[in-house]
Amino acid sequence: MRGLAKVSRTSGAMEFIDRERPEPAADEALVEIDYAGLCGSDAGIYEFESAFERMNLPTVIGHEYAGRVVETGDSVTKFAVGDRVVERPIRGCGDCYQCEIGSANVCQDAVITGVDHDGAYEQFITVPERALHPVPDSVEQQHAAVVEPTSIGARAVIENSRVSPGDRVLVEGPGPIGQLTAQIAAAQGGTVTVSGVGPDANYRLPLAEDLGFETINVAEDDFEARRDEQTDGIGYDVVFDTTGHPSGLPSAVDAVRKGGQIVLVGQTGETSMEYSPLVRSEIDLQCSYASMYEDFERALRLIDSGDVDCETFIDDRFSLEDADEAFESFIGGETCKPVFDVSEVWA
């Protein structure tokens, strides 16, 4: 079989390579991939940011996917051939302190699908039974491919934020996680605004508007005036920074009200700012990373109920055969959530 792999430590460098069809171990299932999404970390691998230096190339990438079980190992009991599944792609070791206390998302020795071992941009993948999550019949298979990023938004909003009905919420960054976070915050009763910068005006801010949100283009609009208009001059109750940009946290501090909350979801790297204003305003700074079993359950329910509008959110214009076009469009802000029909590549 073939898989779309990162083949060298340079920008781009994505090629189809030959792989043997894997055989499941006793505790694994063999999954045939139907659909797979493209996310910010995949784009980071494409550009080969420093966070991915640990990768042993070539590696087939992709960790957001939906597939079907086609074979099971001898000790697998929870899944059977034909079951529709998604994967929780951060695999905790099960033995460290964080895993023991139920925080496997921050496991000290976690491995990540599509980074530390071959991922979903190929026909078949073997997955430990403990990392698989069942998909209910009521959720379309293409929509199930975005359960993993939805679970990240679910954790950020439901587990780690204090968004309540009537709260005024700002989501910084109209990328995939931002759009999902906005929808989930709205489902929690928040009045949500989504902000972005110049390049977002072409596709991502209009997408947020299609999803029902007011938007602010901080490169063109008077942000302070819009904030004051929307919040009676008080500031937003909760601000989610999903930008992954050094400007995200400082701008969140300017946007949030005194006594409000900032939830950091995007991975910025490095930023510089004064922290005294946070202390003097008693601003709650909360981080949110990845997701757990319960977050996947919530994600599936949010998709099933329509609170997360996958039909509008998903962009199915791209093929794995034209992956460079998809990646460059994603990086340039010309798309938000490409989902590849992986099965068409092997048809």
PDB file of N, CA, C and O in Angstrom, residues 85-150:
ATOM      1  N   VAL A  85     -14.900   3.622  13.680  1.00  0.00           N
ATOM      2  CA  VAL A  85     -14.083   4.100  14.795  1.00  0.00           C
ATOM      3  C   VAL A  85     -13.331   5.379  14.424  1.00  0.00           C
ATOM      4  O   VAL A  85     -13.119   5.686  13.252  1.00  0.00           O
ATOM      5  N   VAL A  86     -12.940   6.101  15.464  1.00  0.00           N
ATOM      6  CA  VAL A  86     -11.928   7.153  15.376  1.00  0.00           C
ATOM      7  C   VAL A  86     -10.855   6.809  16.407  1.00  0.00           C
ATOM      8  O   VAL A  86     -11.044   5.923  17.246  1.00  0.00           O
ATOM      9  N   GLU A  87      -9.733   7.510  16.316  1.00  0.00           N
ATOM     10  CA  GLU A  87      -8.640   7.241  17.256  1.00  0.00           C
ATOM     11  C   GLU A  87      -8.389   8.440  18.153  1.00  0.00           C
ATOM     12  O   GLU A  87      -8.446   9.589  17.707  1.00  0.00           O
ATOM     13  N   ARG A  88      -8.104   8.158  19.425  1.00  0.00           N
ATOM     14  CA  ARG A  88      -7.553   9.182  20.318  1.00  0.00           C
ATOM     15  C   ARG A  88      -6.037   9.136  20.118  1.00  0.00           C
ATOM     16  O   ARG A  88      -5.365   8.238  20.631  1.00  0.00           O
ATOM     17  N   PRO A  89      -5.474  10.087  19.341  1.00  0.00           N
ATOM     18  CA  PRO A  89      -4.136   9.882  18.775  1.00  0.00           C
ATOM     19  C   PRO A  89      -2.965  10.142  19.713  1.00  0.00           C
ATOM     20  O   PRO A  89      -1.831   9.822  19.369  1.00  0.00           O
ATOM     21  N   ILE A  90      -3.221  10.752  20.876  1.00  0.00           N
ATOM     22  CA  ILE A  90      -2.146  10.901  21.861  1.00  0.00           C
ATOM     23  C   ILE A  90      -2.215   9.686  22.774  1.00  0.00           C
ATOM     24  O   ILE A  90      -3.135   9.550  23.590  1.00  0.00           O
ATOM     25  N   ARG A  91      -1.263   8.801  22.612  1.00  0.00           N
ATOM     26  CA  ARG A  91      -1.284   7.531  23.347  1.00  0.00           C
ATOM     27  C   ARG A  91      -0.394   7.627  24.574  1.00  0.00           C
ATOM     28  O   ARG A  91       0.835   7.691  24.479  1.00  0.00           O
ATOM     29  N   GLY A  92      -1.024   7.675  25.746  1.00  0.00           N
ATOM     30  CA  GLY A  92      -0.279   7.732  26.992  1.00  0.00           C
ATOM     31  C   GLY A  92       0.398   6.404  27.286  1.00  0.00           C
ATOM     32  O   GLY A  92      -0.009   5.348  26.793  1.00  0.00           O
ATOM     33  N   CYS A  93       1.435   6.467  28.131  1.00  0.00           N
ATOM     34  CA  CYS A  93       2.191   5.259  28.453  1.00  0.00           C
ATOM     35  C   CYS A  93       1.440   4.345  29.413  1.00  0.00           C
ATOM     36  O   CYS A  93       1.689   3.139  29.469  1.00  0.00           O
ATOM     37  N   GLY A  94       0.525   4.923  30.203  1.00  0.00           N
ATOM     38  CA  GLY A  94      -0.251   4.142  31.157  1.00  0.00           C
ATOM     39  C   GLY A  94       0.421   3.935  32.495  1.00  0.00           C
ATOM     40  O   GLY A  94      -0.218   3.431  33.433  1.00  0.00           O
ATOM     41  N   ASP A  95       1.694   4.330  32.623  1.00  0.00           N
ATOM     42  CA  ASP A  95       2.446   4.046  33.847  1.00  0.00           C
ATOM     43  C   ASP A  95       2.936   5.274  34.595  1.00  0.00           C
ATOM     44  O   ASP A  95       3.238   5.187  35.784  1.00  0.00           O
ATOM     45  N   CYS A  96       3.070   6.431  33.927  1.00  0.00           N
ATOM     46  CA  CYS A  96       3.615   7.608  34.596  1.00  0.00           C
ATOM     47  C   CYS A  96       2.587   8.197  35.559  1.00  0.00           C
ATOM     48  O   CYS A  96       1.416   7.801  35.579  1.00  0.00           O
ATOM     49  N   TYR A  97       3.011   9.169  36.340  1.00  0.00           N
ATOM     50  CA  TYR A  97       2.131   9.782  37.340  1.00  0.00           C
ATOM     51  C   TYR A  97       0.892  10.387  36.691  1.00  0.00           C
ATOM     52  O   TYR A  97      -0.225  10.213  37.179  1.00  0.00           O
ATOM     53  N   GLN A  98       1.098  11.104  35.576  1.00  0.00           N
ATOM     54  CA  GLN A  98      -0.040  11.749  34.917  1.00  0.00           C
ATOM     55  C   GLN A  98      -1.060  10.715  34.431  1.00  0.00           C
ATOM     56  O   GLN A  98      -2.273  10.921  34.572  1.00  0.00           O
ATOM     57  N   CYS A  99      -0.595   9.627  33.873  1.00  0.00           N
ATOM     58  CA  CYS A  99      -1.521   8.590  33.429  1.00  0.00           C
ATOM     59  C   CYS A  99      -2.254   7.967  34.616  1.00  0.00           C
ATOM     60  O   CYS A  99      -3.467   7.703  34.553  1.00  0.00           O
ATOM     61  N   GLU A 100      -1.543   7.744  35.690  1.00  0.00           N
ATOM     62  CA  GLU A 100      -2.143   7.100  36.861  1.00  0.00           C
ATOM     63  C   GLU A 100      -3.253   7.954  37.475  1.00  0.00           C
ATOM     64  O   GLU A 100      -4.222   7.434  38.018  1.00  0.00           O
ATOM     65  N   ILE A 101      -3.126   9.280  37.392  1.00  0.00           N
ATOM     66  CA  ILE A 101      -4.150  10.139  37.996  1.00  0.00           C
ATOM     67  C   ILE A 101      -5.218  10.555  36.985  1.00  0.00           C
ATOM     68  O   ILE A 101      -6.063  11.396  37.271  1.00  0.00           O
ATOM     69  N   GLY A 102      -5.179   9.959  35.779  1.00  0.00           N
ATOM     70  CA  GLY A 102      -6.216  10.223  34.800  1.00  0.00           C
ATOM     71  C   GLY A 102      -5.969  11.426  33.922  1.00  0.00           C
ATOM     72  O   GLY A 102      -6.925  12.026  33.403  1.00  0.00           O
ATOM     73  N   SER A 103      -4.710  11.804  33.739  1.00  0.00           N
ATOM     74  CA  SER A 103      -4.362  12.944  32.885  1.00  0.00           C
ATOM     75  C   SER A 103      -3.441  12.494  31.759  1.00  0.00           C
ATOM     76  O   SER A 103      -2.371  13.064  31.531  1.00  0.00           O
ATOM     77  N   ALA A 104      -3.867  11.463  31.042  1.00  0.00           N
ATOM     78  CA  ALA A 104      -3.022  10.886  29.994  1.00  0.00           C
ATOM     79  C   ALA A 104      -2.752  11.865  28.864  1.00  0.00           C
ATOM     80  O   ALA A 104      -1.790  11.689  28.107  1.00  0.00           O
ATOM     81  N   ASN A 105      -3.574  12.907  28.718  1.00  0.00           N
ATOM     82  CA  ASN A 105      -3.325  13.896  27.670  1.00  0.00           C
ATOM     83  C   ASN A 105      -2.012  14.643  27.896  1.00  0.00           C
ATOM     84  O   ASN A 105      -1.442  15.200  26.952  1.00  0.00           O
ATOM     85  N   VAL A 106      -1.522  14.654  29.135  1.00  0.00           N
ATOM     86  CA  VAL A 106      -0.229  15.277  29.424  1.00  0.00           C
ATOM     87  C   VAL A 106       0.763  14.228  29.937  1.00  0.00           C
ATOM     88  O   VAL A 106       1.622  14.516  30.767  1.00  0.00           O
ATOM     89  N   CYS A 107       0.633  13.016  29.422  1.00  0.00           N
ATOM     90  CA  CYS A 107       1.560  11.927  29.756  1.00  0.00           C
ATOM     91  C   CYS A 107       3.001  12.349  29.490  1.00  0.00           C
ATOM     92  O   CYS A 107       3.304  13.017  28.497  1.00  0.00           O
ATOM     93  N   GLN A 108       3.914  11.931  30.383  1.00  0.00           N
ATOM     94  CA  GLN A 108       5.328  12.276  30.233  1.00  0.00           C
ATOM     95  C   GLN A 108       5.965  11.575  29.034  1.00  0.00           C
ATOM     96  O   GLN A 108       6.968  12.056  28.494  1.00  0.00           O
ATOM     97  N   ASP A 109       5.415  10.436  28.632  1.00  0.00           N
ATOM     98  CA  ASP A 109       6.033   9.629  27.584  1.00  0.00           C
ATOM     99  C   ASP A 109       5.054   9.322  26.458  1.00  0.00           C
ATOM    100  O   ASP A 109       5.121   8.255  25.841  1.00  0.00           O
ATOM    101  N   ALA A 110       4.145  10.238  26.178  1.00  0.00           N
ATOM    102  CA  ALA A 110       3.137  10.005  25.143  1.00  0.00           C
ATOM    103  C   ALA A 110       3.770   9.924  23.757  1.00  0.00           C
ATOM    104  O   ALA A 110       4.805  10.537  23.476  1.00  0.00           O
ATOM    105  N   VAL A 111       3.141   9.140  22.895  1.00  0.00           N
ATOM    106  CA  VAL A 111       3.488   9.131  21.479  1.00  0.00           C
ATOM    107  C   VAL A 111       2.251   9.548  20.692  1.00  0.00           C
ATOM    108  O   VAL A 111       1.119   9.310  21.122  1.00  0.00           O
ATOM    109  N   ILE A 112       2.483  10.190  19.561  1.00  0.00           N
ATOM    110  CA  ILE A 112       1.390  10.783  18.793  1.00  0.00           C
ATOM    111  C   ILE A 112       1.345  10.160  17.408  1.00  0.00           C
ATOM    112  O   ILE A 112       2.362  10.098  16.701  1.00  0.00           O
ATOM    113  N   THR A 113       0.160   9.714  17.017  1.00  0.00           N
ATOM    114  CA  THR A 113      -0.048   9.151  15.686  1.00  0.00           C
ATOM    115  C   THR A 113       0.257  10.197  14.619  1.00  0.00           C
ATOM    116  O   THR A 113      -0.120  11.364  14.738  1.00  0.00           O
ATOM    117  N   GLY A 114       0.949   9.776  13.577  1.00  0.00           N
ATOM    118  CA  GLY A 114       1.302  10.677  12.500  1.00  0.00           C
ATOM    119  C   GLY A 114       2.516  11.536  12.788  1.00  0.00           C
ATOM    120  O   GLY A 114       2.928  12.332  11.937  1.00  0.00           O
ATOM    121  N   VAL A 115       3.099  11.361  13.967  1.00  0.00           N
ATOM    122  CA  VAL A 115       4.321  12.067  14.345  1.00  0.00           C
ATOM    123  C   VAL A 115       5.384  11.059  14.765  1.00  0.00           C
ATOM    124  O   VAL A 115       6.465  10.979  14.185  1.00  0.00           O
ATOM    125  N   ASP A 116       5.042  10.262  15.781  1.00  0.00           N
ATOM    126  CA  ASP A 116       5.989   9.290  16.317  1.00  0.00           C
ATOM    127  C   ASP A 116       5.868   7.917  15.662  1.00  0.00           C
ATOM    128  O   ASP A 116       6.731   7.061  15.851  1.00  0.00           O
ATOM    129  N   HIS A 117       4.800   7.697  14.929  1.00  0.00           N
ATOM    130  CA  HIS A 117       4.630   6.485  14.127  1.00  0.00           C
ATOM    131  C   HIS A 117       3.677   6.819  12.986  1.00  0.00           C
ATOM    132  O   HIS A 117       3.014   7.852  13.005  1.00  0.00           O
ATOM    133  N   ASP A 118       3.610   5.950  11.997  1.00  0.00           N
ATOM    134  CA  ASP A 118       2.807   6.225  10.806  1.00  0.00           C
ATOM    135  C   ASP A 118       1.349   6.526  11.160  1.00  0.00           C
ATOM    136  O   ASP A 118       0.762   5.920  12.069  1.00  0.00           O
ATOM    137  N   GLY A 119       0.792   7.475  10.387  1.00  0.00           N
ATOM    138  CA  GLY A 119      -0.557   7.941  10.650  1.00  0.00           C
ATOM    139  C   GLY A 119      -1.568   7.532   9.602  1.00  0.00           C
ATOM    140  O   GLY A 119      -1.465   6.467   8.977  1.00  0.00           O
ATOM    141  N   ALA A 120      -2.534   8.425   9.374  1.00  0.00           N
ATOM    142  CA  ALA A 120      -3.770   8.064   8.685  1.00  0.00           C
ATOM    143  C   ALA A 120      -3.805   8.392   7.204  1.00  0.00           C
ATOM    144  O   ALA A 120      -4.799   8.086   6.545  1.00  0.00           O
ATOM    145  N   TYR A 121      -2.768   8.988   6.654  1.00  0.00           N
ATOM    146  CA  TYR A 121      -2.783   9.282   5.225  1.00  0.00           C
ATOM    147  C   TYR A 121      -2.325   8.058   4.435  1.00  0.00           C
ATOM    148  O   TYR A 121      -1.420   8.105   3.595  1.00  0.00           O
ATOM    149  N   GLU A 122      -2.944   6.942   4.719  1.00  0.00           N
ATOM    150  CA  GLU A 122      -2.691   5.678   4.029  1.00  0.00           C
ATOM    151  C   GLU A 122      -3.925   4.803   4.188  1.00  0.00           C
ATOM    152  O   GLU A 122      -4.869   5.158   4.891  1.00  0.00           O
ATOM    153  N   GLN A 123      -3.921   3.634   3.586  1.00  0.00           N
ATOM    154  CA  GLN A 123      -5.147   2.826   3.539  1.00  0.00           C
ATOM    155  C   GLN A 123      -5.447   2.134   4.855  1.00  0.00           C
ATOM    156  O   GLN A 123      -6.607   2.064   5.282  1.00  0.00           O
ATOM    157  N   PHE A 124      -4.425   1.608   5.512  1.00  0.00           N
ATOM    158  CA  PHE A 124      -4.632   0.844   6.738  1.00  0.00           C
ATOM    159  C   PHE A 124      -3.705   1.341   7.847  1.00  0.00           C
ATOM    160  O   PHE A 124      -2.577   1.768   7.572  1.00  0.00           O
ATOM    161  N   ILE A 125      -4.185   1.239   9.082  1.00  0.00           N
ATOM    162  CA  ILE A 125      -3.376   1.589  10.236  1.00  0.00           C
ATOM    163  C   ILE A 125      -3.725   0.623  11.370  1.00  0.00           C
ATOM    164  O   ILE A 125      -4.893   0.209  11.510  1.00  0.00           O
ATOM    165  N   THR A 126      -2.735   0.221  12.146  1.00  0.00           N
ATOM    166  CA  THR A 126      -2.997  -0.596  13.322  1.00  0.00           C
ATOM    167  C   THR A 126      -3.055   0.311  14.546  1.00  0.00           C
ATOM    168  O   THR A 126      -2.238   1.230  14.694  1.00  0.00           O
ATOM    169  N   VAL A 127      -4.037   0.043  15.414  1.00  0.00           N
ATOM    170  CA  VAL A 127      -4.285   0.904  16.567  1.00  0.00           C
ATOM    171  C   VAL A 127      -4.541   0.049  17.794  1.00  0.00           C
ATOM    172  O   VAL A 127      -5.349  -0.895  17.733  1.00  0.00           O
ATOM    173  N   PRO A 128      -3.907   0.346  18.928  1.00  0.00           N
ATOM    174  CA  PRO A 128      -4.244  -0.362  20.157  1.00  0.00           C
ATOM    175  C   PRO A 128      -5.721  -0.196  20.498  1.00  0.00           C
ATOM    176  O   PRO A 128      -6.296   0.892  20.313  1.00  0.00           O
ATOM    177  N   GLU A 129      -6.325  -1.238  20.987  1.00  0.00           N
ATOM    178  CA  GLU A 129      -7.746  -1.191  21.341  1.00  0.00           C
ATOM    179  C   GLU A 129      -8.048  -0.023  22.277  1.00  0.00           C
ATOM    180  O   GLU A 129      -9.069   0.652  22.145  1.00  0.00           O
ATOM    181  N   ARG A 130      -7.154   0.258  23.213  1.00  0.00           N
ATOM    182  CA  ARG A 130      -7.392   1.312  24.210  1.00  0.00           C
ATOM    183  C   ARG A 130      -7.402   2.713  23.594  1.00  0.00           C
ATOM    184  O   ARG A 130      -7.865   3.667  24.242  1.00  0.00           O
ATOM    185  N   ALA A 131      -6.888   2.861  22.352  1.00  0.00           N
ATOM    186  CA  ALA A 131      -6.860   4.171  21.710  1.00  0.00           C
ATOM    187  C   ALA A 131      -8.023   4.394  20.752  1.00  0.00           C
ATOM    188  O   ALA A 131      -8.167   5.475  20.196  1.00  0.00           O
ATOM    189  N   LEU A 132      -8.854   3.373  20.554  1.00  0.00           N
ATOM    190  CA  LEU A 132      -9.977   3.490  19.623  1.00  0.00           C
ATOM    191  C   LEU A 132     -11.231   3.991  20.334  1.00  0.00           C
ATOM    192  O   LEU A 132     -11.451   3.732  21.520  1.00  0.00           O
ATOM    193  N   HIS A 133     -12.070   4.700  19.562  1.00  0.00           N
ATOM    194  CA  HIS A 133     -13.322   5.231  20.101  1.00  0.00           C
ATOM    195  C   HIS A 133     -14.435   4.908  19.113  1.00  0.00           C
ATOM    196  O   HIS A 133     -14.303   5.186  17.912  1.00  0.00           O
ATOM    197  N   PRO A 134     -15.543   4.322  19.576  1.00  0.00           N
ATOM    198  CA  PRO A 134     -16.619   3.945  18.651  1.00  0.00           C
ATOM    199  C   PRO A 134     -17.391   5.153  18.141  1.00  0.00           C
ATOM    200  O   PRO A 134     -17.566   6.147  18.843  1.00  0.00           O
ATOM    201  N   VAL A 135     -17.863   5.046  16.904  1.00  0.00           N
ATOM    202  CA  VAL A 135     -18.666   6.095  16.285  1.00  0.00           C
ATOM    203  C   VAL A 135     -20.109   5.600  16.191  1.00  0.00           C
ATOM    204  O   VAL A 135     -20.369   4.536  15.614  1.00  0.00           O
ATOM    205  N   PRO A 136     -21.077   6.338  16.725  1.00  0.00           N
ATOM    206  CA  PRO A 136     -22.476   5.901  16.642  1.00  0.00           C
ATOM    207  C   PRO A 136     -23.007   5.969  15.219  1.00  0.00           C
ATOM    208  O   PRO A 136     -22.515   6.735  14.383  1.00  0.00           O
ATOM    209  N   ASP A 137     -24.016   5.178  14.945  1.00  0.00           N
ATOM    210  CA  ASP A 137     -24.597   5.119  13.604  1.00  0.00           C
ATOM    211  C   ASP A 137     -25.135   6.465  13.144  1.00  0.00           C
ATOM    212  O   ASP A 137     -25.198   6.738  11.939  1.00  0.00           O
ATOM    213  N   SER A 138     -25.524   7.316  14.085  1.00  0.00           N
ATOM    214  CA  SER A 138     -26.156   8.587  13.734  1.00  0.00           C
ATOM    215  C   SER A 138     -25.172   9.645  13.243  1.00  0.00           C
ATOM    216  O   SER A 138     -25.595  10.695  12.752  1.00  0.00           O
ATOM    217  N   VAL A 139     -23.871   9.391  13.366  1.00  0.00           N
ATOM    218  CA  VAL A 139     -22.858  10.353  12.921  1.00  0.00           C
ATOM    219  C   VAL A 139     -22.281   9.891  11.589  1.00  0.00           C
ATOM    220  O   VAL A 139     -21.792   8.768  11.468  1.00  0.00           O
ATOM    221  N   GLU A 140     -22.352  10.766  10.570  1.00  0.00           N
ATOM    222  CA  GLU A 140     -21.819  10.431   9.260  1.00  0.00           C
ATOM    223  C   GLU A 140     -20.315  10.199   9.343  1.00  0.00           C
ATOM    224  O   GLU A 140     -19.609  10.844  10.123  1.00  0.00           O
ATOM    225  N   GLN A 141     -19.811   9.307   8.490  1.00  0.00           N
ATOM    226  CA  GLN A 141     -18.397   8.955   8.549  1.00  0.00           C
ATOM    227  C   GLN A 141     -17.493  10.146   8.222  1.00  0.00           C
ATOM    228  O   GLN A 141     -16.455  10.339   8.858  1.00  0.00           O
ATOM    229  N   GLN A 142     -17.867  10.950   7.245  1.00  0.00           N
ATOM    230  CA  GLN A 142     -17.060  12.125   6.930  1.00  0.00           C
ATOM    231  C   GLN A 142     -17.019  13.082   8.119  1.00  0.00           C
ATOM    232  O   GLN A 142     -15.973  13.659   8.431  1.00  0.00           O
ATOM    233  N   HIS A 143     -18.139  13.245   8.799  1.00  0.00           N
ATOM    234  CA  HIS A 143     -18.191  14.124   9.961  1.00  0.00           C
ATOM    235  C   HIS A 143     -17.372  13.551  11.117  1.00  0.00           C
ATOM    236  O   HIS A 143     -16.771  14.306  11.893  1.00  0.00           O
ATOM    237  N   ALA A 144     -17.330  12.238  11.211  1.00  0.00           N
ATOM    238  CA  ALA A 144     -16.558  11.608  12.289  1.00  0.00           C
ATOM    239  C   ALA A 144     -15.070  11.925  12.163  1.00  0.00           C
ATOM    240  O   ALA A 144     -14.333  11.876  13.154  1.00  0.00           O
ATOM    241  N   ALA A 145     -14.614  12.263  10.962  1.00  0.00           N
ATOM    242  CA  ALA A 145     -13.200  12.583  10.767  1.00  0.00           C
ATOM    243  C   ALA A 145     -12.781  13.840  11.510  1.00  0.00           C
ATOM    244  O   ALA A 145     -11.581  14.081  11.670  1.00  0.00           O
ATOM    245  N   VAL A 146     -13.726  14.663  11.956  1.00  0.00           N
ATOM    246  CA  VAL A 146     -13.366  15.867  12.713  1.00  0.00           C
ATOM    247  C   VAL A 146     -13.722  15.735  14.187  1.00  0.00           C
ATOM    248  O   VAL A 146     -13.743  16.726  14.921  1.00  0.00           O
ATOM    249  N   VAL A 147     -13.970  14.518  14.656  1.00  0.00           N
ATOM    250  CA  VAL A 147     -14.231  14.316  16.079  1.00  0.00           C
ATOM    251  C   VAL A 147     -13.019  14.721  16.915  1.00  0.00           C
ATOM    252  O   VAL A 147     -13.151  15.355  17.959  1.00  0.00           O
ATOM    253  N   GLU A 148     -11.808  14.359  16.461  1.00  0.00           N
ATOM    254  CA  GLU A 148     -10.617  14.655  17.268  1.00  0.00           C
ATOM    255  C   GLU A 148     -10.433  16.156  17.482  1.00  0.00           C
ATOM    256  O   GLU A 148     -10.289  16.605  18.634  1.00  0.00           O
ATOM    257  N   PRO A 149     -10.429  17.005  16.442  1.00  0.00           N
ATOM    258  CA  PRO A 149     -10.310  18.437  16.729  1.00  0.00           C
ATOM    259  C   PRO A 149     -11.503  18.992  17.505  1.00  0.00           C
ATOM    260  O   PRO A 149     -11.340  19.909  18.317  1.00  0.00           O
ATOM    261  N   THR A 150     -12.700  18.426  17.265  1.00  0.00           N
ATOM    262  CA  THR A 150     -13.860  18.861  18.046  1.00  0.00           C
ATOM    263  C   THR A 150     -13.655  18.552  19.518  1.00  0.00           C
ATOM    264  O   THR A 150     -14.044  19.333  20.403  1.00  0.00           O
TER     265      THR A 150
END
